[in-house]
């Protein structure tokens, strides 16, 4: 699909038209207001039975494409419990798709249930766990959709990352001359890193637009803000899996103090659900740059067609700012950080696994959690061999891995390791020994499992 002919195909209807369509075909009534959209027209209906969204496709949209999007939603809503997705509401005639007329032109329309949540774009505080959950959401989507490949999604689409370098190159003159060089360098990186690996980059159906307006969050969740849902499958396409976390990372990085760290967290979350191969991980960083280059290029094209539509350029300036910041980032170092974070023993991956299986009452210390693998004497050692002086844990009173303590534990574990509900000489000897070392009036011991 050519990005230069969108304006003429946008449905021409207003909220009154939307109300009439919803009432006539779905039997739904209520207050109506329009929602922002790039290509189609979307209307929110406030009904007595909850919120609904009427989606009217642009002129000439193929029925097979909308049927494919509905098939994706059906698969996800039936298979995924952790996250929410739009649910298609059948019409009074029992159809998932209806044909409507607007301005003398016929369009395809459907109704979906509203998905509750706050857009990630409106969430200022984005802790590491939330960014990891963003990647995990998209990894879950791609894993669940694997094998479901409607022919309509194997399409020529201007947002398809696989054709992004060609699109940007063709329309480079649409960009401000002073800024073209930064975009051209992102395309050079794709030619140098991604294209030689093309045959090793797996393809499948991806959501293709994990921007922060399509991702929903529950900010007040007990364990901290968490991702709850995903909207807008209009950009779904059969393309590179590696592009899915790259697209989401590109938007999540905007305005971040450490953009590379954000990218690493998103990729690590994706990796926990839908692991990428080494060549795919090596392609992620240039694919992030490609998405930014595509974003500013397509925004420039669309602004010339619809200059009054602010939604089409909602992320444009932030994308330019990030592109300029990436000029100072060593791409090899960025890729190393991403690949390190995506490993099975990486801190982000461990945090994701911990959050999934261990209750939040057991907290993790430090803003940058430590992955500790060894203790010896007064020191702890992390997975990278970094040495830390242990001034916190009581075990350091005698040293980590003290041979005498280790041997005593080993001997006792081989003989008996049970509960204090039973009578046992060792428990009494320990209590008597401790009490004998305490001043009066301390004379009774209460044993706990941790200090």
Coordinates of C-alpha atoms in Angstrom, one line a residue:
X1 CA 0.0 0.0 0.0
X2 CA 1.3 3.4 -0.9
X3 CA 1.5 5.9 1.9
X4 CA 0.9 8.9 -0.4
X5 CA -2.8 8.2 -1.1
X6 CA -4.4 7.9 2.3
X7 CA -6.3 11.1 2.6
X8 CA -8.7 10.5 -0.3
X9 CA -9.7 7.1 1.1
X10 CA -10.6 8.1 4.6
X11 CA -14.3 7.6 5.4
X12 CA -16.4 10.8 5.4
X13 CA -18.8 10.5 8.3
X14 CA -19.5 12.2 11.6
X15 CA -20.7 11.1 15.1
X16 CA -24.3 11.3 14.0
X17 CA -23.6 8.9 11.1
X18 CA -21.8 6.6 13.5
X19 CA -24.7 6.6 15.9
X20 CA -27.1 5.7 13.1
X21 CA -24.9 2.9 11.9
X22 CA -24.5 1.5 15.4
X23 CA -28.2 1.7 16.1
X24 CA -29.3 0.2 12.8
X25 CA -26.9 -2.7 12.5
X26 CA -25.9 -3.5 16.1
X27 CA -28.9 -2.2 18.1
X28 CA -26.5 -0.1 20.2
X29 CA -27.4 3.4 21.3
X30 CA -25.5 5.9 23.4
X31 CA -23.3 9.0 23.4
X32 CA -20.8 9.0 20.5
X33 CA -17.5 10.7 20.1
X34 CA -14.7 10.2 17.6
X35 CA -11.3 8.7 18.5
X36 CA -8.1 9.5 16.7
X37 CA -7.0 7.2 13.9
X38 CA -4.4 7.2 11.1
X39 CA -6.4 5.7 8.3
X40 CA -9.8 4.6 9.4
X41 CA -12.6 6.3 11.4
X42 CA -13.2 5.1 15.0
X43 CA -16.0 6.2 17.3
X44 CA -16.5 5.5 21.0
X45 CA -20.1 4.6 22.0
X46 CA -21.0 5.0 25.7
X47 CA -23.9 2.5 26.1
X48 CA -25.8 1.2 29.1
X49 CA -24.1 -2.2 28.6
X50 CA -20.6 -0.7 28.5
X51 CA -18.4 1.0 26.0
X52 CA -18.1 -0.1 22.4
X53 CA -15.9 1.1 19.5
X54 CA -17.3 1.4 15.9
X55 CA -14.5 1.0 13.4
X56 CA -15.2 2.1 9.8
X57 CA -12.5 1.1 7.3
X58 CA -11.2 3.4 4.6
X59 CA -12.5 3.1 1.0
X60 CA -11.2 0.1 -0.8
X61 CA -10.1 -1.9 2.2
X62 CA -10.1 -5.6 1.5
X63 CA -12.6 -7.7 3.4
X64 CA -9.9 -10.4 3.7
X65 CA -7.7 -8.0 5.6
X66 CA -10.4 -7.2 8.2
X67 CA -11.3 -10.8 8.5
X68 CA -7.6 -11.6 9.2
X69 CA -7.5 -9.0 11.9
X70 CA -10.7 -10.5 13.5
X71 CA -9.0 -13.9 13.3
X72 CA -6.0 -12.6 15.3
X73 CA -8.3 -11.0 17.9
X74 CA -10.3 -14.2 18.2
X75 CA -7.2 -16.3 18.7
X76 CA -5.8 -13.9 21.3
X77 CA -9.0 -13.4 23.3
X78 CA -9.5 -17.1 23.5
X79 CA -5.9 -18.1 24.5
X80 CA -4.4 -15.2 26.6
X81 CA -5.6 -14.5 30.2
X82 CA -2.8 -12.2 31.3
X83 CA -3.6 -9.4 28.8
X84 CA -6.8 -8.0 27.2
X85 CA -7.5 -7.4 23.5
X86 CA -10.5 -6.0 21.6
X87 CA -13.4 -8.5 21.3
X88 CA -15.4 -8.4 18.1
X89 CA -19.2 -7.8 18.7
X90 CA -21.4 -9.5 16.1
X91 CA -24.2 -7.4 14.5
X92 CA -27.9 -8.0 14.9
X93 CA -27.6 -10.2 11.8
X94 CA -24.8 -12.2 13.4
X95 CA -22.1 -10.9 11.2
X96 CA -18.6 -9.8 12.3
X97 CA -18.3 -7.3 9.4
X98 CA -21.0 -5.1 7.9
X99 CA -21.1 -2.8 4.9
X100 CA -22.1 0.8 5.4
X101 CA -22.4 3.9 3.3
X102 CA -20.8 7.2 4.0
X103 CA -20.8 10.1 1.6
X104 CA -22.0 7.9 -1.2
X105 CA -19.1 5.5 -0.7
X106 CA -19.4 2.0 0.7
X107 CA -17.1 1.0 3.6
X108 CA -16.6 -2.1 5.8
X109 CA -17.5 -1.6 9.5
X110 CA -17.3 -3.6 12.7
X111 CA -17.9 -3.1 16.4
X112 CA -15.5 -4.2 19.1
X113 CA -15.7 -4.1 22.9
X114 CA -13.8 -1.3 24.7
X115 CA -10.6 -2.5 26.5
X116 CA -10.1 -0.7 29.8
X117 CA -6.8 0.8 30.8
X118 CA -4.6 3.8 30.6
X119 CA -2.3 4.3 27.6
X120 CA 1.3 3.8 28.3
X121 CA 1.9 7.3 26.8
X122 CA 0.1 8.8 29.8
X123 CA 2.2 6.9 32.4
X124 CA 5.2 9.0 33.5
X125 CA 6.9 6.5 35.8
X126 CA 8.1 3.5 33.9
X127 CA 10.0 1.2 36.1
X128 CA 12.1 -1.7 34.7
X129 CA 9.4 -4.2 35.4
X130 CA 6.9 -2.2 33.3
X131 CA 9.2 -2.0 30.4
X132 CA 9.9 -5.7 30.6
X133 CA 6.2 -6.3 30.7
X134 CA 5.8 -4.3 27.5
X135 CA 8.2 -6.7 25.7
X136 CA 6.5 -9.6 27.3
X137 CA 3.1 -8.5 26.0
X138 CA 4.3 -8.4 22.4
X139 CA 6.3 -11.7 22.8
X140 CA 3.1 -13.3 24.1
X141 CA 1.1 -12.0 21.1
X142 CA 3.7 -13.3 18.6
X143 CA 4.0 -16.7 20.3
X144 CA 0.2 -17.2 20.5
X145 CA -0.3 -16.1 16.8
X146 CA 2.5 -18.3 15.5
X147 CA 1.2 -20.6 12.8
X148 CA -1.9 -18.4 12.2
X149 CA -1.0 -16.6 9.0
X150 CA -4.0 -15.4 7.0
X151 CA -2.9 -14.7 3.4
X152 CA -4.2 -11.1 3.6
X153 CA -1.4 -10.3 6.1
X154 CA 1.3 -11.2 3.6
X155 CA 0.9 -7.9 2.0
X156 CA 2.6 -4.8 0.5
X157 CA 2.2 -2.4 3.4
X158 CA 4.0 0.9 3.9
X159 CA 4.5 0.2 7.7
X160 CA 6.1 -3.2 7.0
X161 CA 9.7 -3.1 8.4
X162 CA 10.9 -5.4 5.7
X163 CA 10.2 -2.7 3.1
X164 CA 11.1 0.3 5.4
X165 CA 14.5 1.0 4.0
X166 CA 13.2 1.3 0.5
X167 CA 10.3 3.5 1.5
X168 CA 12.5 5.9 3.4
X169 CA 15.1 6.0 0.6
X170 CA 12.4 6.8 -1.9
X171 CA 10.9 9.7 0.1
X172 CA 14.1 11.1 1.7
X173 CA 13.5 14.4 -0.1
X174 CA 10.3 14.9 1.9
X175 CA 12.4 15.5 5.0
X176 CA 14.0 18.7 6.1
X177 CA 17.4 18.9 4.3
X178 CA 19.3 19.5 7.6
X179 CA 17.9 16.3 9.1
X180 CA 18.3 13.9 6.2
X181 CA 21.8 12.7 7.1
X182 CA 20.6 11.3 10.5
X183 CA 17.9 9.3 8.7
X184 CA 20.2 8.2 6.0
X185 CA 22.6 6.8 8.5
X186 CA 19.8 4.6 10.0
X187 CA 19.2 3.2 6.6
X188 CA 22.9 2.5 6.1
X189 CA 22.9 0.5 9.3
X190 CA 20.0 -1.6 8.0
X191 CA 21.8 -2.2 4.7
X192 CA 25.0 -3.2 6.6
X193 CA 23.5 -5.3 9.5
X194 CA 20.0 -6.4 8.8
X195 CA 19.9 -7.1 5.1
X196 CA 22.9 -9.6 5.1
X197 CA 21.0 -11.5 7.8
X198 CA 17.7 -11.4 6.0
X199 CA 17.6 -15.1 5.2
X200 CA 18.1 -15.9 8.9
X201 CA 15.4 -13.5 10.2
X202 CA 12.3 -15.5 10.9
X203 CA 8.9 -14.1 9.7
X204 CA 5.5 -14.4 11.1
X205 CA 2.4 -12.3 11.9
X206 CA 3.4 -9.4 14.2
X207 CA 1.2 -6.7 15.7
X208 CA 3.6 -4.1 14.1
X209 CA 2.7 -1.0 16.1
X210 CA 3.5 -1.4 19.8
X211 CA 3.6 2.3 20.3
X212 CA 2.7 3.8 23.7
X213 CA -0.8 4.8 22.7
X214 CA -1.7 1.2 21.7
X215 CA -0.4 -0.3 24.9
X216 CA -2.7 -0.2 28.0
X217 CA -1.5 -0.1 31.6
X218 CA -3.0 -0.4 35.1
X219 CA -0.9 2.3 36.9
X220 CA -2.3 1.5 40.4
X221 CA -1.6 -2.3 40.4
X222 CA -0.6 -3.6 43.9
X223 CA 2.9 -4.7 42.7
X224 CA 3.4 -1.5 40.7
X225 CA 2.2 -0.4 37.2
X226 CA 1.7 -3.3 34.8
X227 CA 0.8 -3.8 31.2
X228 CA -2.8 -5.0 30.7
X229 CA -3.7 -4.9 27.1
X230 CA -3.0 -4.1 23.4
X231 CA -5.1 -2.2 20.9
X232 CA -5.2 -1.6 17.1
X233 CA -4.3 -4.6 15.0
X234 CA -4.6 -2.5 11.8
X235 CA -0.9 -2.6 11.1
X236 CA -0.6 -6.4 11.6
X237 CA 1.6 -7.9 8.9
X238 CA 3.7 -10.9 8.2
X239 CA 7.2 -9.6 8.7
X240 CA 10.4 -10.0 10.8
X241 CA 9.8 -11.2 14.4
X242 CA 12.9 -9.1 15.4
X243 CA 11.0 -6.0 14.4
X244 CA 8.3 -6.5 16.9
X245 CA 10.3 -5.6 20.1
X246 CA 12.3 -3.1 18.0
X247 CA 9.1 -1.1 17.2
X248 CA 7.9 -1.1 20.8
X249 CA 11.4 -0.1 22.0
X250 CA 11.6 2.8 19.6
X251 CA 8.6 4.5 21.2
X252 CA 9.4 3.5 24.7
X253 CA 12.9 5.0 24.3
X254 CA 11.6 8.5 23.5
X255 CA 12.4 10.9 26.4
X256 CA 14.3 8.2 28.4
X257 CA 17.5 9.1 30.2
X258 CA 19.1 5.9 29.0
X259 CA 17.5 4.8 25.7
X260 CA 19.7 1.7 25.3
X261 CA 18.7 0.5 28.8
X262 CA 15.0 0.8 27.8
X263 CA 15.6 -1.1 24.6
X264 CA 17.4 -3.9 26.5
X265 CA 14.5 -4.2 29.0
X266 CA 11.8 -4.4 26.3
X267 CA 13.8 -7.0 24.3
X268 CA 14.4 -9.0 27.5
X269 CA 10.7 -9.1 28.2
X270 CA 10.0 -10.2 24.6
X271 CA 12.7 -12.8 24.8
X272 CA 11.1 -14.4 27.9
X273 CA 8.0 -15.2 25.8
X274 CA 9.2 -15.6 22.2
X275 CA 13.0 -16.0 22.1
X276 CA 14.9 -14.5 19.3
X277 CA 18.0 -16.1 17.7
X278 CA 21.4 -14.5 17.8
X279 CA 21.1 -13.0 14.2
X280 CA 17.7 -11.6 15.2
X281 CA 19.1 -10.0 18.3
X282 CA 21.9 -8.5 16.3
X283 CA 19.3 -6.9 14.0
X284 CA 17.2 -5.3 16.8
X285 CA 19.3 -2.1 17.2
X286 CA 19.3 -1.1 13.5
X287 CA 15.6 -2.0 13.3
X288 CA 14.9 0.5 16.1
X289 CA 16.6 3.1 14.0
X290 CA 14.7 2.0 11.0
X291 CA 11.3 2.4 12.8
X292 CA 12.2 6.0 13.8
X293 CA 13.3 6.8 10.2
X294 CA 10.0 5.3 8.9
X295 CA 8.0 7.3 11.5
X296 CA 9.4 10.7 10.6
X297 CA 9.3 10.0 6.8
X298 CA 5.7 8.8 6.8
X299 CA 4.7 11.6 9.1
X300 CA 6.1 14.1 6.6
X301 CA 4.2 12.5 3.7
X302 CA 0.9 12.4 5.7
X303 CA 1.3 16.0 7.0
X304 CA 1.4 17.2 3.4
X305 CA -2.0 15.5 2.8
X306 CA -3.8 16.2 6.1
X307 CA -2.0 19.2 7.6
X308 CA -4.7 19.8 10.2
X309 CA -4.6 16.2 11.6
X310 CA -2.3 16.4 14.7
X311 CA -2.7 12.7 15.4
X312 CA -0.6 11.8 12.3
X313 CA 2.4 13.5 13.7
X314 CA 1.9 12.8 17.4
X315 CA 5.3 11.3 17.9
X316 CA 7.2 13.1 15.1
X317 CA 9.3 15.5 17.1
X318 CA 10.1 13.0 19.8
X319 CA 11.2 10.6 17.0
X320 CA 13.5 13.3 15.6
X321 CA 14.9 14.0 19.0
X322 CA 15.7 10.4 19.6
X323 CA 17.2 10.0 16.1
X324 CA 19.6 12.8 16.9
X325 CA 20.5 11.3 20.3
X326 CA 21.3 7.9 18.6
X327 CA 23.9 9.7 16.6
X328 CA 26.1 9.6 19.7
X329 CA 25.4 5.9 20.6
X330 CA 28.0 3.2 19.6
X331 CA 25.8 0.7 17.8
X332 CA 28.1 -2.2 18.7
X333 CA 27.9 -1.3 22.4
X334 CA 24.1 -1.0 22.2
X335 CA 23.8 -4.4 20.6
X336 CA 26.0 -5.9 23.3
X337 CA 23.7 -4.5 26.0
X338 CA 20.6 -5.8 24.2
X339 CA 22.1 -9.2 23.7
X340 CA 23.4 -9.3 27.3
X341 CA 19.9 -8.4 28.6
X342 CA 18.2 -11.0 26.5
X343 CA 20.3 -13.9 27.8
X344 CA 18.6 -16.5 30.0
X345 CA 20.6 -15.4 33.1
X346 CA 20.4 -11.6 32.5
X347 CA 19.0 -9.3 35.2
X348 CA 15.9 -8.2 33.1
X349 CA 15.1 -11.8 32.3
X350 CA 15.5 -12.9 35.9
X351 CA 13.3 -10.1 37.0
X352 CA 10.6 -11.1 34.6
X353 CA 10.8 -14.7 35.8
X354 CA 10.8 -13.6 39.4
X355 CA 7.8 -11.3 38.9
X356 CA 5.9 -14.1 37.2
X357 CA 6.4 -16.7 40.0
X358 CA 7.3 -15.0 43.2
X359 CA 5.0 -12.8 45.3
X360 CA 5.8 -9.0 45.6
X361 CA 6.2 -9.3 49.4
X362 CA 9.7 -10.6 48.8
X363 CA 11.3 -7.5 47.6
X364 CA 14.5 -7.0 45.5
X365 CA 17.1 -4.6 46.8
X366 CA 18.9 -1.8 44.9
X367 CA 17.8 0.2 41.9
X368 CA 20.0 -2.0 39.8
X369 CA 19.4 -5.5 41.2
X370 CA 22.4 -7.8 41.7
X371 CA 22.6 -11.2 40.1
X372 CA 24.7 -13.0 42.8
X373 CA 26.2 -16.3 42.0
X374 CA 28.9 -16.9 44.6
X375 CA 29.8 -15.9 48.2
X376 CA 33.3 -16.3 49.8
X377 CA 34.4 -14.9 53.1
X378 CA 33.3 -11.3 53.4
X379 CA 32.5 -10.9 49.6
X380 CA 29.7 -11.6 47.2
X381 CA 30.3 -12.1 43.4
X382 CA 27.8 -11.3 40.6
X383 CA 27.4 -13.1 37.2
X384 CA 30.0 -10.8 35.7
X385 CA 32.6 -11.6 38.3
X386 CA 32.2 -8.2 40.1
X387 CA 33.2 -8.3 43.8
X388 CA 31.0 -6.8 46.5
X389 CA 31.8 -6.3 50.2
X390 CA 28.8 -7.8 52.1
X391 CA 27.9 -5.4 54.9
X392 CA 24.2 -6.5 55.0
X393 CA 23.7 -10.2 55.5
X394 CA 24.4 -11.7 59.0
X395 CA 26.2 -14.6 57.4
X396 CA 29.2 -12.3 56.9
X397 CA 29.9 -12.5 60.7
X398 CA 31.7 -15.7 60.0
X399 CA 32.1 -15.3 56.2
X400 CA 30.3 -16.8 53.3
X401 CA 31.0 -20.5 52.6
X402 CA 33.0 -20.9 55.9
X403 CA 34.3 -24.5 55.7
X404 CA 33.4 -25.3 59.3
X405 CA 29.8 -24.0 58.9
X406 CA 29.4 -25.7 55.5
X407 CA 30.7 -29.0 56.8
X408 CA 28.4 -28.9 59.8
X409 CA 25.4 -28.1 57.6
X410 CA 26.2 -30.9 55.2
X411 CA 26.6 -33.5 58.0
X412 CA 23.3 -32.5 59.6
X413 CA 21.4 -32.3 56.3
X414 CA 22.5 -35.9 55.6
X415 CA 21.2 -37.0 59.0
X416 CA 18.1 -35.0 59.8
X417 CA 16.5 -31.8 58.6
X418 CA 13.1 -31.2 60.1
X419 CA 10.8 -28.9 62.1
X420 CA 11.1 -27.7 65.7
X421 CA 7.7 -29.3 66.4
X422 CA 9.7 -32.4 67.3
X423 CA 12.0 -32.9 70.3
X424 CA 15.6 -32.9 69.3
X425 CA 18.9 -32.6 71.2
X426 CA 20.6 -30.3 68.7
X427 CA 17.9 -27.6 69.1
X428 CA 18.2 -27.8 72.9
X429 CA 22.0 -27.7 72.9
X430 CA 21.9 -24.6 70.6
X431 CA 19.4 -22.8 72.9
X432 CA 21.4 -23.7 76.0
X433 CA 24.7 -22.6 74.5
X434 CA 23.2 -19.2 73.4
X435 CA 21.4 -18.6 76.7
X436 CA 24.6 -19.3 78.5
X437 CA 26.3 -16.4 76.7
X438 CA 23.6 -13.8 77.4
X439 CA 23.4 -11.5 80.4
X440 CA 20.5 -11.7 82.9
X441 CA 17.6 -11.6 82.5
X442 CA 17.9 -12.9 78.9
X443 CA 17.4 -16.7 79.2
X444 CA 14.8 -17.9 76.6
X445 CA 15.5 -18.3 72.8
X446 CA 13.0 -17.8 70.0
X447 CA 14.3 -19.2 66.7
X448 CA 13.3 -17.7 63.4
X449 CA 14.4 -18.7 59.8
X450 CA 15.9 -15.3 58.9
X451 CA 17.3 -12.2 60.6

